[in-house]
Amino acid sequence: MTTKTTAAAPYKLDYKTVKNWQFDPLVSRYTQTDVISYAKGIGVGMAGPLQAEESKYLLAGDHLAVLPMMAVVMNQGEMWTQDPRTGIDWTKTVHVEESITLERPIPSSGELTATFGVDEIYDKGEGKGALMYEHRALQDNNGLVATVNIATYLRGNGGFGGQTTGGPKPTPVPDNRPADAVIKLSTPTSDNTTYQLGPEFVEAVKTELLTSSAPMLRGVCSFGIAGRAVLKLTCDNQPARLRHLGLRYVAPVFCDETLETEVWFIGPGKAAFRVSCLERECLVMTNGLAEFDLQ
């Protein structure tokens, strides 16, 4: 007797379940040691143009400064998209956009409570995937500190029947004039891979650009390096002046590379930017937007 095998059903995103997913608030404490560890993990302290002036992110004590980009790694919570009730094929999810909006400087230690939510999921069509937008609000006893917004490309979940248009519009990078300011920064070395991407996610983002034998870095690390560059070029490395930082990931970033950040000032307290890998001659982050206090 021959047993007939049935192919597993494809993943089908359950829009109502995902859009209304119930998240528990997440309370988490962090110390100055965590602040310094984050800074080192995104390359602070390495030889380069910012080595001397970034020491304030590494020296514990009353004057320790916190990089605003640290918000993206705080109170991250569990990977809820692995829950089968969502219908999400989590093995085909790719982190594609990130932004932070700061209400005030992040304290150098303390306790934060995070609240989470799914803002919308846009259907790109069968075989084309879907785009999911989420937010994470961080607050302490004095109120809101920062909001993190994330977009995830659900490569295996197109065609679920959701709306196809209406998503946030990316900030265009000026193409009619040279950048107003440029800086080159190194990514962490191979022996400092605090934010190395796990192998299951490396598989999800495989492209023709994966030609490096060095460890691939997580998006939060790339975001941090871009933020360091933007802080220098727009805020004279004064983190309290940064109000918003957002970008779109377009290619992987690896250890032992050089990233060039180009900035265009597009209005008072506003700049567009993009980031390229010099060794591979490719764009890795674009549609960047920074908003900041002028003084």
PDB file of C-alpha atoms in Angstrom:
ATOM      1  CA  MET A   1       0.000   0.000   0.000  1.00  0.00           C
ATOM      2  CA  THR A   2       1.364   3.408  -0.943  1.00  0.00           C
ATOM      3  CA  THR A   3       0.990   6.245   1.505  1.00  0.00           C
ATOM      4  CA  LYS A   4       0.207   9.545  -0.150  1.00  0.00           C
ATOM      5  CA  THR A   5       2.038  12.514   1.366  1.00  0.00           C
ATOM      6  CA  THR A   6       0.450  15.919   1.375  1.00  0.00           C
ATOM      7  CA  ALA A   7       2.590  19.014   1.004  1.00  0.00           C
ATOM      8  CA  ALA A   8       2.502  21.385   3.929  1.00  0.00           C
ATOM      9  CA  ALA A   9       0.087  24.250   3.454  1.00  0.00           C
ATOM     10  CA  PRO A  10       1.746  27.592   2.720  1.00  0.00           C
ATOM     11  CA  TYR A  11       1.820  30.208   5.443  1.00  0.00           C
ATOM     12  CA  LYS A  12      -1.263  32.415   5.455  1.00  0.00           C
ATOM     13  CA  LEU A  13      -1.011  35.613   7.454  1.00  0.00           C
ATOM     14  CA  ASP A  14      -4.018  36.160   9.708  1.00  0.00           C
ATOM     15  CA  TYR A  15      -4.469  39.919   9.359  1.00  0.00           C
ATOM     16  CA  LYS A  16      -6.926  40.415  12.210  1.00  0.00           C
ATOM     17  CA  THR A  17      -4.852  38.340  14.622  1.00  0.00           C
ATOM     18  CA  VAL A  18      -1.587  40.104  13.740  1.00  0.00           C
ATOM     19  CA  LYS A  19      -3.021  43.627  13.658  1.00  0.00           C
ATOM     20  CA  ASN A  20      -4.614  43.166  17.086  1.00  0.00           C
ATOM     21  CA  TRP A  21      -1.831  41.123  18.684  1.00  0.00           C
ATOM     22  CA  GLN A  22      -1.862  41.563  22.452  1.00  0.00           C
ATOM     23  CA  PHE A  23       1.543  42.468  23.862  1.00  0.00           C
ATOM     24  CA  ASP A  24       2.352  42.552  27.543  1.00  0.00           C
ATOM     25  CA  PRO A  25       4.320  45.605  28.711  1.00  0.00           C
ATOM     26  CA  LEU A  26       7.981  44.764  29.217  1.00  0.00           C
ATOM     27  CA  VAL A  27       9.904  46.248  32.140  1.00  0.00           C
ATOM     28  CA  SER A  28      13.681  46.085  31.929  1.00  0.00           C
ATOM     29  CA  ARG A  29      16.554  47.589  33.899  1.00  0.00           C
ATOM     30  CA  TYR A  30      19.850  48.637  32.372  1.00  0.00           C
ATOM     31  CA  THR A  31      23.113  49.921  33.813  1.00  0.00           C
ATOM     32  CA  GLN A  32      25.993  52.106  32.703  1.00  0.00           C
ATOM     33  CA  THR A  33      27.825  48.891  31.845  1.00  0.00           C
ATOM     34  CA  ASP A  34      25.066  48.124  29.317  1.00  0.00           C
ATOM     35  CA  VAL A  35      25.360  51.628  27.861  1.00  0.00           C
ATOM     36  CA  ILE A  36      29.108  51.253  27.389  1.00  0.00           C
ATOM     37  CA  SER A  37      28.730  47.739  25.971  1.00  0.00           C
ATOM     38  CA  TYR A  38      26.282  49.028  23.346  1.00  0.00           C
ATOM     39  CA  ALA A  39      28.668  51.813  22.327  1.00  0.00           C
ATOM     40  CA  LYS A  40      31.551  49.371  21.919  1.00  0.00           C
ATOM     41  CA  GLY A  41      29.314  46.992  19.967  1.00  0.00           C
ATOM     42  CA  ILE A  42      28.709  49.604  17.254  1.00  0.00           C
ATOM     43  CA  GLY A  43      32.379  50.529  16.940  1.00  0.00           C
ATOM     44  CA  VAL A  44      32.859  53.357  19.438  1.00  0.00           C
ATOM     45  CA  GLY A  45      36.469  53.434  20.618  1.00  0.00           C
ATOM     46  CA  MET A  46      37.943  52.081  17.395  1.00  0.00           C
ATOM     47  CA  ALA A  47      40.625  54.083  15.628  1.00  0.00           C
ATOM     48  CA  GLY A  48      39.096  56.663  13.316  1.00  0.00           C
ATOM     49  CA  PRO A  49      37.904  60.254  13.009  1.00  0.00           C
ATOM     50  CA  LEU A  50      35.601  60.075  16.051  1.00  0.00           C
ATOM     51  CA  GLN A  51      37.828  58.160  18.474  1.00  0.00           C
ATOM     52  CA  ALA A  52      38.693  61.071  20.753  1.00  0.00           C
ATOM     53  CA  GLU A  53      35.333  62.857  20.893  1.00  0.00           C
ATOM     54  CA  GLU A  54      33.328  59.667  21.449  1.00  0.00           C
ATOM     55  CA  SER A  55      35.107  58.838  24.725  1.00  0.00           C
ATOM     56  CA  LYS A  56      32.094  60.315  26.570  1.00  0.00           C
ATOM     57  CA  TYR A  57      30.155  57.184  25.559  1.00  0.00           C
ATOM     58  CA  LEU A  58      32.693  54.885  27.243  1.00  0.00           C
ATOM     59  CA  LEU A  59      33.527  56.497  30.603  1.00  0.00           C
ATOM     60  CA  ALA A  60      31.267  55.423  33.463  1.00  0.00           C
ATOM     61  CA  GLY A  61      30.235  58.075  35.941  1.00  0.00           C
ATOM     62  CA  ASP A  62      28.090  61.185  36.201  1.00  0.00           C
ATOM     63  CA  HIS A  63      29.103  62.421  32.746  1.00  0.00           C
ATOM     64  CA  LEU A  64      28.476  59.217  30.759  1.00  0.00           C
ATOM     65  CA  ALA A  65      26.559  60.085  27.579  1.00  0.00           C
ATOM     66  CA  VAL A  66      24.098  57.655  25.970  1.00  0.00           C
ATOM     67  CA  LEU A  67      23.931  57.244  22.211  1.00  0.00           C
ATOM     68  CA  PRO A  68      20.289  57.841  21.166  1.00  0.00           C
ATOM     69  CA  MET A  69      20.458  54.856  18.795  1.00  0.00           C
ATOM     70  CA  MET A  70      20.614  52.557  21.832  1.00  0.00           C
ATOM     71  CA  ALA A  71      16.819  52.802  21.940  1.00  0.00           C
ATOM     72  CA  VAL A  72      16.622  50.202  19.151  1.00  0.00           C
ATOM     73  CA  VAL A  73      18.115  47.455  21.371  1.00  0.00           C
ATOM     74  CA  MET A  74      16.269  48.301  24.593  1.00  0.00           C
ATOM     75  CA  ASN A  75      13.290  46.232  25.794  1.00  0.00           C
ATOM     76  CA  GLN A  76      13.119  44.300  22.527  1.00  0.00           C
ATOM     77  CA  GLY A  77      10.931  41.523  23.853  1.00  0.00           C
ATOM     78  CA  GLU A  78      10.343  38.078  22.387  1.00  0.00           C
ATOM     79  CA  MET A  79      10.176  37.196  18.711  1.00  0.00           C
ATOM     80  CA  TRP A  80       6.404  36.948  18.683  1.00  0.00           C
ATOM     81  CA  THR A  81       6.235  36.360  14.902  1.00  0.00           C
ATOM     82  CA  GLN A  82       7.301  32.753  15.557  1.00  0.00           C
ATOM     83  CA  ASP A  83       3.877  32.071  17.094  1.00  0.00           C
ATOM     84  CA  PRO A  84       1.981  29.878  14.558  1.00  0.00           C
ATOM     85  CA  ARG A  85      -1.245  31.772  15.270  1.00  0.00           C
ATOM     86  CA  THR A  86       0.115  34.730  13.282  1.00  0.00           C
ATOM     87  CA  GLY A  87       0.484  32.743  10.064  1.00  0.00           C
ATOM     88  CA  ILE A  88       3.828  34.513   9.526  1.00  0.00           C
ATOM     89  CA  ASP A  89       6.693  32.559   7.953  1.00  0.00           C
ATOM     90  CA  TRP A  90       9.297  33.937  10.368  1.00  0.00           C
ATOM     91  CA  THR A  91      12.152  32.198   8.509  1.00  0.00           C
ATOM     92  CA  LYS A  92      11.511  34.610   5.613  1.00  0.00           C
ATOM     93  CA  THR A  93      11.325  37.856   7.570  1.00  0.00           C
ATOM     94  CA  VAL A  94      13.791  40.672   6.872  1.00  0.00           C
ATOM     95  CA  HIS A  95      14.278  43.852   8.896  1.00  0.00           C
ATOM     96  CA  VAL A  96      14.001  46.660   6.291  1.00  0.00           C
ATOM     97  CA  GLU A  97      13.293  49.973   8.043  1.00  0.00           C
ATOM     98  CA  GLU A  98      14.098  51.498  11.434  1.00  0.00           C
ATOM     99  CA  SER A  99      13.533  54.833  13.123  1.00  0.00           C
ATOM    100  CA  ILE A 100      13.753  56.409  16.548  1.00  0.00           C
ATOM    101  CA  THR A 101      11.995  59.510  17.818  1.00  0.00           C
ATOM    102  CA  LEU A 102      13.459  60.999  20.990  1.00  0.00           C
ATOM    103  CA  GLU A 103      11.463  62.984  23.534  1.00  0.00           C
ATOM    104  CA  ARG A 104      14.543  63.569  25.698  1.00  0.00           C
ATOM    105  CA  PRO A 105      18.003  62.066  26.258  1.00  0.00           C
ATOM    106  CA  ILE A 106      18.096  58.441  27.406  1.00  0.00           C
ATOM    107  CA  PRO A 107      19.268  58.287  31.055  1.00  0.00           C
ATOM    108  CA  SER A 108      22.609  56.539  31.600  1.00  0.00           C
ATOM    109  CA  SER A 109      20.948  53.862  33.777  1.00  0.00           C
ATOM    110  CA  GLY A 110      17.514  53.044  35.077  1.00  0.00           C
ATOM    111  CA  GLU A 111      14.322  51.146  34.347  1.00  0.00           C
ATOM    112  CA  LEU A 112      12.204  51.419  31.215  1.00  0.00           C
ATOM    113  CA  THR A 113       8.752  50.074  30.432  1.00  0.00           C
ATOM    114  CA  ALA A 114       8.039  49.216  26.808  1.00  0.00           C
ATOM    115  CA  THR A 115       4.617  49.007  25.191  1.00  0.00           C
ATOM    116  CA  PHE A 116       4.268  47.441  21.751  1.00  0.00           C
ATOM    117  CA  GLY A 117       1.849  47.507  18.859  1.00  0.00           C
ATOM    118  CA  VAL A 118       1.365  46.594  15.198  1.00  0.00           C
ATOM    119  CA  ASP A 119       0.464  49.687  13.188  1.00  0.00           C
ATOM    120  CA  GLU A 120      -0.349  48.155   9.796  1.00  0.00           C
ATOM    121  CA  ILE A 121       0.472  45.342   7.347  1.00  0.00           C
ATOM    122  CA  TYR A 122       0.540  46.092   3.612  1.00  0.00           C
ATOM    123  CA  ASP A 123       0.014  43.316   1.085  1.00  0.00           C
ATOM    124  CA  LYS A 124       2.407  43.436  -1.873  1.00  0.00           C
ATOM    125  CA  GLY A 125       0.686  40.518  -3.596  1.00  0.00           C
ATOM    126  CA  GLU A 126       1.102  36.776  -4.062  1.00  0.00           C
ATOM    127  CA  GLY A 127       4.778  35.928  -4.314  1.00  0.00           C
ATOM    128  CA  LYS A 128       5.777  39.513  -3.500  1.00  0.00           C
ATOM    129  CA  GLY A 129       5.521  39.482   0.277  1.00  0.00           C
ATOM    130  CA  ALA A 130       4.060  41.919   2.785  1.00  0.00           C
ATOM    131  CA  LEU A 131       5.362  44.869   4.787  1.00  0.00           C
ATOM    132  CA  MET A 132       4.572  45.096   8.499  1.00  0.00           C
ATOM    133  CA  TYR A 133       5.028  48.246  10.600  1.00  0.00           C
ATOM    134  CA  GLU A 134       5.398  48.026  14.390  1.00  0.00           C
ATOM    135  CA  HIS A 135       6.222  50.451  17.195  1.00  0.00           C
ATOM    136  CA  ARG A 136       7.775  50.206  20.638  1.00  0.00           C
ATOM    137  CA  ALA A 137       7.332  53.075  23.138  1.00  0.00           C
ATOM    138  CA  LEU A 138       9.872  53.384  25.948  1.00  0.00           C
ATOM    139  CA  GLN A 139       9.001  55.275  29.104  1.00  0.00           C
ATOM    140  CA  ASP A 140      10.242  55.722  32.660  1.00  0.00           C
ATOM    141  CA  ASN A 141       8.727  57.360  35.739  1.00  0.00           C
ATOM    142  CA  ASN A 142       9.066  60.761  34.091  1.00  0.00           C
ATOM    143  CA  GLY A 143       7.130  59.789  30.958  1.00  0.00           C
ATOM    144  CA  LEU A 144       7.937  58.911  27.367  1.00  0.00           C
ATOM    145  CA  VAL A 145      11.633  58.709  26.488  1.00  0.00           C
ATOM    146  CA  ALA A 146      11.668  57.381  22.918  1.00  0.00           C
ATOM    147  CA  THR A 147       9.591  55.583  20.306  1.00  0.00           C
ATOM    148  CA  VAL A 148      11.098  52.965  18.010  1.00  0.00           C
ATOM    149  CA  ASN A 149       9.392  52.187  14.699  1.00  0.00           C
ATOM    150  CA  ILE A 150      10.275  49.055  12.728  1.00  0.00           C
ATOM    151  CA  ALA A 151       9.279  47.751   9.309  1.00  0.00           C
ATOM    152  CA  THR A 152       9.663  44.058   8.529  1.00  0.00           C
ATOM    153  CA  TYR A 153       9.441  42.533   5.069  1.00  0.00           C
ATOM    154  CA  LEU A 154       7.440  39.293   5.286  1.00  0.00           C
ATOM    155  CA  ARG A 155       8.781  37.571   2.181  1.00  0.00           C
ATOM    156  CA  GLY A 156       6.567  34.506   2.590  1.00  0.00           C
ATOM    157  CA  ASN A 157       3.254  36.234   3.305  1.00  0.00           C
ATOM    158  CA  GLY A 158       2.119  38.126   0.217  1.00  0.00           C
ATOM    159  CA  GLY A 159      -1.409  37.650  -1.053  1.00  0.00           C
ATOM    160  CA  PHE A 160      -3.206  37.522   2.301  1.00  0.00           C
ATOM    161  CA  GLY A 161      -5.831  40.006   1.086  1.00  0.00           C
ATOM    162  CA  GLY A 162      -4.751  43.171   2.890  1.00  0.00           C
ATOM    163  CA  GLN A 163      -4.519  46.747   1.653  1.00  0.00           C
ATOM    164  CA  THR A 164      -1.797  47.371  -0.897  1.00  0.00           C
ATOM    165  CA  THR A 165      -1.197  51.119  -0.610  1.00  0.00           C
ATOM    166  CA  GLY A 166      -0.990  53.853   2.002  1.00  0.00           C
ATOM    167  CA  GLY A 167       2.325  53.031   3.686  1.00  0.00           C
ATOM    168  CA  PRO A 168       4.801  55.680   4.876  1.00  0.00           C
ATOM    169  CA  LYS A 169       6.641  57.430   2.058  1.00  0.00           C
ATOM    170  CA  PRO A 170      10.448  57.264   2.199  1.00  0.00           C
ATOM    171  CA  THR A 171      12.518  60.447   2.360  1.00  0.00           C
ATOM    172  CA  PRO A 172      14.190  61.037  -1.009  1.00  0.00           C
ATOM    173  CA  VAL A 173      17.935  61.622  -1.062  1.00  0.00           C
ATOM    174  CA  PRO A 174      18.825  64.635  -3.272  1.00  0.00           C
ATOM    175  CA  ASP A 175      20.350  63.519  -6.568  1.00  0.00           C
ATOM    176  CA  ASN A 176      20.845  66.970  -8.096  1.00  0.00           C
ATOM    177  CA  ARG A 177      23.826  68.066  -5.987  1.00  0.00           C
ATOM    178  CA  PRO A 178      26.770  66.630  -4.048  1.00  0.00           C
ATOM    179  CA  ALA A 179      26.380  65.852  -0.349  1.00  0.00           C
ATOM    180  CA  ASP A 180      26.917  68.726   2.082  1.00  0.00           C
ATOM    181  CA  ALA A 181      28.954  66.584   4.488  1.00  0.00           C
ATOM    182  CA  VAL A 182      30.624  63.166   4.344  1.00  0.00           C
ATOM    183  CA  ILE A 183      32.333  60.904   6.876  1.00  0.00           C
ATOM    184  CA  LYS A 184      33.833  57.391   6.757  1.00  0.00           C
ATOM    185  CA  LEU A 185      33.570  55.013   9.730  1.00  0.00           C
ATOM    186  CA  SER A 186      34.699  51.409  10.167  1.00  0.00           C
ATOM    187  CA  THR A 187      32.340  48.625  11.179  1.00  0.00           C
ATOM    188  CA  PRO A 188      33.316  46.469  14.193  1.00  0.00           C
ATOM    189  CA  THR A 189      36.142  44.027  13.620  1.00  0.00           C
ATOM    190  CA  SER A 190      35.645  40.272  13.312  1.00  0.00           C
ATOM    191  CA  ASP A 191      36.624  39.728  16.952  1.00  0.00           C
ATOM    192  CA  ASN A 192      33.942  42.168  18.140  1.00  0.00           C
ATOM    193  CA  THR A 193      30.693  40.679  16.897  1.00  0.00           C
ATOM    194  CA  THR A 194      28.272  41.678  19.672  1.00  0.00           C
ATOM    195  CA  TYR A 195      25.659  42.291  17.000  1.00  0.00           C
ATOM    196  CA  GLN A 196      26.442  39.455  14.620  1.00  0.00           C
ATOM    197  CA  LEU A 197      23.371  38.201  12.752  1.00  0.00           C
ATOM    198  CA  GLY A 198      22.254  34.670  13.629  1.00  0.00           C
ATOM    199  CA  PRO A 199      22.599  32.005  10.907  1.00  0.00           C
ATOM    200  CA  GLU A 200      18.841  31.517  10.533  1.00  0.00           C
ATOM    201  CA  PHE A 201      18.450  35.178   9.560  1.00  0.00           C
ATOM    202  CA  VAL A 202      21.508  35.196   7.312  1.00  0.00           C
ATOM    203  CA  GLU A 203      19.645  32.567   5.293  1.00  0.00           C
ATOM    204  CA  ALA A 204      16.597  34.839   5.064  1.00  0.00           C
ATOM    205  CA  VAL A 205      18.511  37.761   3.554  1.00  0.00           C
ATOM    206  CA  LYS A 206      20.654  35.851   1.061  1.00  0.00           C
ATOM    207  CA  THR A 207      21.363  37.915  -2.034  1.00  0.00           C
ATOM    208  CA  GLU A 208      24.051  38.212  -4.640  1.00  0.00           C
ATOM    209  CA  LEU A 209      25.760  40.672  -2.290  1.00  0.00           C
ATOM    210  CA  LEU A 210      26.689  37.977   0.225  1.00  0.00           C
ATOM    211  CA  THR A 211      30.242  37.655  -1.014  1.00  0.00           C
ATOM    212  CA  SER A 212      32.040  38.486   2.221  1.00  0.00           C
ATOM    213  CA  SER A 213      33.463  35.791   4.491  1.00  0.00           C
ATOM    214  CA  ALA A 214      33.270  38.162   7.489  1.00  0.00           C
ATOM    215  CA  PRO A 215      30.366  37.923   9.970  1.00  0.00           C
ATOM    216  CA  MET A 216      27.215  39.758   8.890  1.00  0.00           C
ATOM    217  CA  LEU A 217      26.035  42.472  11.266  1.00  0.00           C
ATOM    218  CA  ARG A 218      22.513  42.957  12.570  1.00  0.00           C
ATOM    219  CA  GLY A 219      20.542  45.916  11.305  1.00  0.00           C
ATOM    220  CA  VAL A 220      20.624  47.512  14.763  1.00  0.00           C
ATOM    221  CA  CYS A 221      24.432  47.665  14.491  1.00  0.00           C
ATOM    222  CA  SER A 222      24.323  49.232  11.024  1.00  0.00           C
ATOM    223  CA  PHE A 223      21.737  51.704  12.335  1.00  0.00           C
ATOM    224  CA  GLY A 224      24.041  52.585  15.212  1.00  0.00           C
ATOM    225  CA  ILE A 225      27.017  53.237  12.937  1.00  0.00           C
ATOM    226  CA  ALA A 226      24.903  55.421  10.641  1.00  0.00           C
ATOM    227  CA  GLY A 227      23.647  57.264  13.709  1.00  0.00           C
ATOM    228  CA  ARG A 228      27.182  57.972  14.907  1.00  0.00           C
ATOM    229  CA  ALA A 229      27.996  59.512  11.545  1.00  0.00           C
ATOM    230  CA  VAL A 230      24.807  61.588  11.459  1.00  0.00           C
ATOM    231  CA  LEU A 231      25.305  62.799  15.044  1.00  0.00           C
ATOM    232  CA  LYS A 232      28.726  64.112  14.069  1.00  0.00           C
ATOM    233  CA  LEU A 233      27.637  65.749  10.809  1.00  0.00           C
ATOM    234  CA  THR A 234      24.368  67.309  12.009  1.00  0.00           C
ATOM    235  CA  CYS A 235      24.624  67.718  15.801  1.00  0.00           C
ATOM    236  CA  ASP A 236      28.365  68.220  16.377  1.00  0.00           C
ATOM    237  CA  ASN A 237      28.235  64.951  18.336  1.00  0.00           C
ATOM    238  CA  GLN A 238      25.782  66.327  20.900  1.00  0.00           C
ATOM    239  CA  PRO A 239      23.276  63.478  21.381  1.00  0.00           C
ATOM    240  CA  ALA A 240      20.725  65.653  23.231  1.00  0.00           C
ATOM    241  CA  ARG A 241      20.121  67.604  19.981  1.00  0.00           C
ATOM    242  CA  LEU A 242      18.907  64.579  17.971  1.00  0.00           C
ATOM    243  CA  ARG A 243      15.119  64.320  17.725  1.00  0.00           C
ATOM    244  CA  HIS A 244      14.564  61.714  15.018  1.00  0.00           C
ATOM    245  CA  LEU A 245      16.640  59.265  13.011  1.00  0.00           C
ATOM    246  CA  GLY A 246      15.221  56.880  10.411  1.00  0.00           C
ATOM    247  CA  LEU A 247      16.466  54.891   7.438  1.00  0.00           C
ATOM    248  CA  ARG A 248      15.841  52.010   5.070  1.00  0.00           C
ATOM    249  CA  TYR A 249      18.156  48.969   4.866  1.00  0.00           C
ATOM    250  CA  VAL A 250      18.937  47.921   1.296  1.00  0.00           C
ATOM    251  CA  ALA A 251      21.950  45.576   1.591  1.00  0.00           C
ATOM    252  CA  PRO A 252      23.820  43.582   4.254  1.00  0.00           C
ATOM    253  CA  VAL A 253      26.714  45.043   6.253  1.00  0.00           C
ATOM    254  CA  PHE A 254      29.678  42.974   7.456  1.00  0.00           C
ATOM    255  CA  CYS A 255      32.481  43.261   9.986  1.00  0.00           C
ATOM    256  CA  ASP A 256      35.751  44.880   8.854  1.00  0.00           C
ATOM    257  CA  GLU A 257      34.155  47.214   6.308  1.00  0.00           C
ATOM    258  CA  THR A 258      34.202  50.970   5.737  1.00  0.00           C
ATOM    259  CA  LEU A 259      30.880  52.807   5.610  1.00  0.00           C
ATOM    260  CA  GLU A 260      30.635  56.224   4.012  1.00  0.00           C
ATOM    261  CA  THR A 261      27.740  58.399   5.182  1.00  0.00           C
ATOM    262  CA  GLU A 262      26.636  61.296   2.969  1.00  0.00           C
ATOM    263  CA  VAL A 263      24.396  64.022   4.408  1.00  0.00           C
ATOM    264  CA  TRP A 264      22.300  66.673   2.647  1.00  0.00           C
ATOM    265  CA  PHE A 265      20.745  69.513   4.662  1.00  0.00           C
ATOM    266  CA  ILE A 266      17.191  69.878   3.359  1.00  0.00           C
ATOM    267  CA  GLY A 267      15.724  72.405   5.799  1.00  0.00           C
ATOM    268  CA  PRO A 268      16.234  73.929   9.249  1.00  0.00           C
ATOM    269  CA  GLY A 269      16.969  71.071  11.628  1.00  0.00           C
ATOM    270  CA  LYS A 270      16.430  68.456   8.929  1.00  0.00           C
ATOM    271  CA  ALA A 271      18.826  66.355   6.827  1.00  0.00           C
ATOM    272  CA  ALA A 272      18.613  63.453   4.376  1.00  0.00           C
ATOM    273  CA  PHE A 273      21.356  60.839   4.245  1.00  0.00           C
ATOM    274  CA  ARG A 274      22.525  57.554   2.774  1.00  0.00           C
ATOM    275  CA  VAL A 275      25.286  55.059   3.612  1.00  0.00           C
ATOM    276  CA  SER A 276      27.524  53.076   1.241  1.00  0.00           C
ATOM    277  CA  CYS A 277      30.064  50.293   1.716  1.00  0.00           C
ATOM    278  CA  LEU A 278      33.298  51.394   0.068  1.00  0.00           C
ATOM    279  CA  GLU A 279      34.900  47.953  -0.265  1.00  0.00           C
ATOM    280  CA  ARG A 280      31.921  46.469  -2.116  1.00  0.00           C
ATOM    281  CA  GLU A 281      30.951  49.749  -3.823  1.00  0.00           C
ATOM    282  CA  CYS A 282      27.282  49.381  -2.946  1.00  0.00           C
ATOM    283  CA  LEU A 283      24.548  51.265  -1.139  1.00  0.00           C
ATOM    284  CA  VAL A 284      23.627  49.642   2.199  1.00  0.00           C
ATOM    285  CA  MET A 285      21.239  52.193   3.796  1.00  0.00           C
ATOM    286  CA  THR A 286      19.220  54.946   2.148  1.00  0.00           C
ATOM    287  CA  ASN A 287      16.164  57.214   2.502  1.00  0.00           C
ATOM    288  CA  GLY A 288      17.696  58.411   5.747  1.00  0.00           C
ATOM    289  CA  LEU A 289      16.084  61.287   7.630  1.00  0.00           C
ATOM    290  CA  ALA A 290      17.508  63.109  10.641  1.00  0.00           C
ATOM    291  CA  GLU A 291      15.719  65.824  12.590  1.00  0.00           C
ATOM    292  CA  PHE A 292      17.620  67.801  15.195  1.00  0.00           C
ATOM    293  CA  ASP A 293      17.759  70.959  17.285  1.00  0.00           C
ATOM    294  CA  LEU A 294      19.901  73.653  15.675  1.00  0.00           C
ATOM    295  CA  GLN A 295      21.505  74.551  19.006  1.00  0.00           C
TER     296      GLN A 295
END
